[in-house]
CSV table of C-alpha atoms in Angstrom, one decimal:
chain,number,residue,atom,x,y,z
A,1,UNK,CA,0.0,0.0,0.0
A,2,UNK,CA,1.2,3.4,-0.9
A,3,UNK,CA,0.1,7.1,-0.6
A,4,UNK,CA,-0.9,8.2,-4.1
A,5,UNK,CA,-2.9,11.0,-5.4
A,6,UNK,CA,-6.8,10.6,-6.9
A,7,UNK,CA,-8.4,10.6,-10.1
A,8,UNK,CA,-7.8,14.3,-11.7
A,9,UNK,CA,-12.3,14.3,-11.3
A,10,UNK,CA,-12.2,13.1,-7.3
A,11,UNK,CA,-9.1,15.3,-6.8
A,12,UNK,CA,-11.3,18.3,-7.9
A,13,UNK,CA,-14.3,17.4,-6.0
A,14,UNK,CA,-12.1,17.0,-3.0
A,15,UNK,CA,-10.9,20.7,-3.3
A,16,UNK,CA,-14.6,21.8,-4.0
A,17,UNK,CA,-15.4,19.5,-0.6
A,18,UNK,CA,-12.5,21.5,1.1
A,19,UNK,CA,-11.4,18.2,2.0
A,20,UNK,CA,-7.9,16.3,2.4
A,21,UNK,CA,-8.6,12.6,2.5
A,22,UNK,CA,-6.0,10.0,3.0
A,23,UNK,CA,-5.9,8.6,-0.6
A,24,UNK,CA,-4.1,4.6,-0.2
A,25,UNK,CA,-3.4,3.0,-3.5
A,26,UNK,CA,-2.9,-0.6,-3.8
A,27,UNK,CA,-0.9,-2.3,-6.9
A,28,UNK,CA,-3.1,-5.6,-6.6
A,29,UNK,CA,-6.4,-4.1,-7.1
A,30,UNK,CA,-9.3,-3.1,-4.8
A,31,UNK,CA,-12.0,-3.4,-8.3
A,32,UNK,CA,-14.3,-5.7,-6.2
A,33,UNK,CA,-15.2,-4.9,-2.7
A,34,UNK,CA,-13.7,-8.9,-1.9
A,35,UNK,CA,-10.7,-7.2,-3.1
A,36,UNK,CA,-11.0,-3.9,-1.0
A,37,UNK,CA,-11.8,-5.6,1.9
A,38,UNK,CA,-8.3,-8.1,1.6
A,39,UNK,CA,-6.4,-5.1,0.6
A,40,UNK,CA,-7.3,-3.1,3.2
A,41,UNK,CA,-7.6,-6.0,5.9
A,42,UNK,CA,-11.3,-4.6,6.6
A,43,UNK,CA,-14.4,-6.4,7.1
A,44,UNK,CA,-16.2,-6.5,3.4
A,45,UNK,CA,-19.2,-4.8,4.8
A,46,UNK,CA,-16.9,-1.5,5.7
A,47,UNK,CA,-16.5,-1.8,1.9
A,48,UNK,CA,-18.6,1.4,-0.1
A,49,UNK,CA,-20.0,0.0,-3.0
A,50,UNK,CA,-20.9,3.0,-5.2
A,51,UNK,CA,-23.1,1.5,-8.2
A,52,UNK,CA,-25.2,3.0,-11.3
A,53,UNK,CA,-28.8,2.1,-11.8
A,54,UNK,CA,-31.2,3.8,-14.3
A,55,UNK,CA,-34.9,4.5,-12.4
A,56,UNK,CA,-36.7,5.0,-15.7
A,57,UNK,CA,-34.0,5.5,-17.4
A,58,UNK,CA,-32.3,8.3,-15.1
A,59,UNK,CA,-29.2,6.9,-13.6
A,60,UNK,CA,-29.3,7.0,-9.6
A,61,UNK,CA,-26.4,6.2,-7.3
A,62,UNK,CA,-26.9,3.8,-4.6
A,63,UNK,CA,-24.2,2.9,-1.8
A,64,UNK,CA,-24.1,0.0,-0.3
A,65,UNK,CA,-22.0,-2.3,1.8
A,66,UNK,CA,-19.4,-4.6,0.3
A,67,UNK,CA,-21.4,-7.9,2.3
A,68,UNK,CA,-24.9,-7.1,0.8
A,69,UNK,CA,-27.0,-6.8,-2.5
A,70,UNK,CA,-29.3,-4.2,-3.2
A,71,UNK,CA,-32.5,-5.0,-3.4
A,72,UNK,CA,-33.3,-3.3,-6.9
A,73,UNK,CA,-37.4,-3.6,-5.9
A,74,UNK,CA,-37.2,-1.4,-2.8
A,75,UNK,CA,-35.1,0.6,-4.9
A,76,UNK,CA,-37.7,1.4,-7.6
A,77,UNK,CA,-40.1,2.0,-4.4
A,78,UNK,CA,-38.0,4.2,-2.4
A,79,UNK,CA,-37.6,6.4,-5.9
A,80,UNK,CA,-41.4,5.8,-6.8
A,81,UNK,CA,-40.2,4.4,-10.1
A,82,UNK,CA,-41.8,2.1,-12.5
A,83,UNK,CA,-38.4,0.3,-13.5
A,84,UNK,CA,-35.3,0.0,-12.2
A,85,UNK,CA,-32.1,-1.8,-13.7
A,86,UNK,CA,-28.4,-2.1,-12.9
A,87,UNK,CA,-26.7,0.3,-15.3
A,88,UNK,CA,-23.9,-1.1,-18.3
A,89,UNK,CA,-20.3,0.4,-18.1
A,90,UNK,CA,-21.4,2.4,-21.0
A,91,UNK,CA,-23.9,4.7,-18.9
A,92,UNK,CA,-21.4,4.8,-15.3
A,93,UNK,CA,-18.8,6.1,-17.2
A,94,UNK,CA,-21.2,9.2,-18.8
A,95,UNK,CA,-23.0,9.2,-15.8
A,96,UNK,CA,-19.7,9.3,-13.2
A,97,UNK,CA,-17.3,10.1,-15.0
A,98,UNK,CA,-15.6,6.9,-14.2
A,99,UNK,CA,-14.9,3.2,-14.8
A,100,UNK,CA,-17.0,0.4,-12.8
A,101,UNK,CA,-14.1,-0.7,-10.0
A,102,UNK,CA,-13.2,3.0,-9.2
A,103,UNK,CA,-16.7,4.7,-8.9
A,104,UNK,CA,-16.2,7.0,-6.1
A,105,UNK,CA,-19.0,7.9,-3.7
A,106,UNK,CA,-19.0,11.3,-4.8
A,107,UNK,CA,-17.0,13.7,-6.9
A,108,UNK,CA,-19.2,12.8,-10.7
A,109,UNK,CA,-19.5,14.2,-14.2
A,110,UNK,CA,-23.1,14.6,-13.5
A,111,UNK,CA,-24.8,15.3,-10.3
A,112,UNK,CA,-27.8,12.3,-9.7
A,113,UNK,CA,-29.7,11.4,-6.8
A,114,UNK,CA,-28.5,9.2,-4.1
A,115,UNK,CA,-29.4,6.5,-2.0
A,116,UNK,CA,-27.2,4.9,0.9
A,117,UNK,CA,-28.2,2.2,2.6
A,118,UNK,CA,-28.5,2.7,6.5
A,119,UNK,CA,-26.4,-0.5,6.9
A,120,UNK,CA,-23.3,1.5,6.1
A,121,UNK,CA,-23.6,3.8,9.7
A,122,UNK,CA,-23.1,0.3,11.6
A,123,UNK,CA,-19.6,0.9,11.2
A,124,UNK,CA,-17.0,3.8,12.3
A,125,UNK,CA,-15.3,3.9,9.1
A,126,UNK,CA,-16.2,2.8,5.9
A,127,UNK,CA,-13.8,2.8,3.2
A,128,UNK,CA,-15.0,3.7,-1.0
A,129,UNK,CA,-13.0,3.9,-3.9
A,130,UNK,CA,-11.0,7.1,-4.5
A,131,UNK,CA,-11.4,7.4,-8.7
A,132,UNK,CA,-9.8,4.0,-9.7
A,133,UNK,CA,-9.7,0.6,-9.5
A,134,UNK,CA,-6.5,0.5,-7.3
A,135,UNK,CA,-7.2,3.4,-5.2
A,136,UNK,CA,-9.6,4.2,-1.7
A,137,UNK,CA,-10.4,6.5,1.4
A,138,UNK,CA,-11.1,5.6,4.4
A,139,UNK,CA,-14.1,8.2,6.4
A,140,UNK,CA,-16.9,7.9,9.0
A,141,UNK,CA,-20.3,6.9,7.4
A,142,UNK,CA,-22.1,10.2,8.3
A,143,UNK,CA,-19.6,11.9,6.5
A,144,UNK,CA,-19.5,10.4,3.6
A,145,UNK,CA,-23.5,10.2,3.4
A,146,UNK,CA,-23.6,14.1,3.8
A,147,UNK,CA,-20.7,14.3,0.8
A,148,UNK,CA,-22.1,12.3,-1.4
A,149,UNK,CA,-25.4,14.6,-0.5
A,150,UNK,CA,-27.2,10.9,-0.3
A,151,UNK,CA,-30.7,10.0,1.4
A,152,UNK,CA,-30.5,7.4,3.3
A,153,UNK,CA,-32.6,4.1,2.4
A,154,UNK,CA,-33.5,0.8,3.3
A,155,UNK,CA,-32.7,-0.8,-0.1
A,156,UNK,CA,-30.3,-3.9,0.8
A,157,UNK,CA,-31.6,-7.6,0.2
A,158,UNK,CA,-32.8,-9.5,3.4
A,159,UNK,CA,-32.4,-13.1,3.4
């Protein structure tokens, strides 16, 4: 693990933020949240998944917890939608400005709306990605919910 800089988009969004984040980039990878969480030496659910869906065909950001699924039916309810699906790489890379494997939780091409999943304030610190697939932050839920200018949701699968 080393001490890099962000993504040229996140690194701008930070300044906007005012903020000065502890970017760690790792050489083997942190694209899946399996990865993060090794990486890191985290639990997988202090993992930030940041993932693209299209409500009607307007994307929406949803974060969730590396551990869990989103439930993609109390999505469309909690956005009052008639369809929701998970977006292609195509529409998160016009949408965020990034590639799936780097989405951060904020910092986009586009602003959208935003939907975190309560499950991710059971933990102190969460870590998301940072702009690439090899880089991440680590910061308190709350924070990151208010950054990310998110609602927060019930929208993960229950077994």
């Amino acid at each position: 693990m080393t001490t890099s800089t962000p993504h040229p988009l996140f690194a701008r969004a930070l300044t906007d933020l005012g903020l000065d984040l502890a970017i760690r980039t790792f050489p083997e990878g942190t694209r899946t949240a399996a990865d993060a969480a090794a990486a890191i030496g985290c639990e997988l659910s202090q993992i930030v998944k940041s993932l693209i869906f299209a409500a009607d065909g307007v994307p929406v950001l949803v974060l969730m917890d590396g551990a869990s699924r989103v439930d993609v039916e109390a999505v469309r309810r909690q956005l009052d939608a008639a369809k929701v699906t998970r977006a292609d790489a195509a529409l998160v890379r016009e949408t965020t400005g990034y590639a799936i494997g780097g989405v951060p939780p904020f910092g986009h091409r586009t602003r959208t709306r935003v939907l975190a999943d309560r499950g991710l304030l059971e933990h102190d610190v969460v870590w998301a990605a940072a702009g690439t697939p090899h880089t991440v932050f680590p910061m308190p839920p709350r924070e990151l919910v208010t950054h990310a200018a998110a609602e927060l949701a019930d929208v993960r699968e229950r077994n």
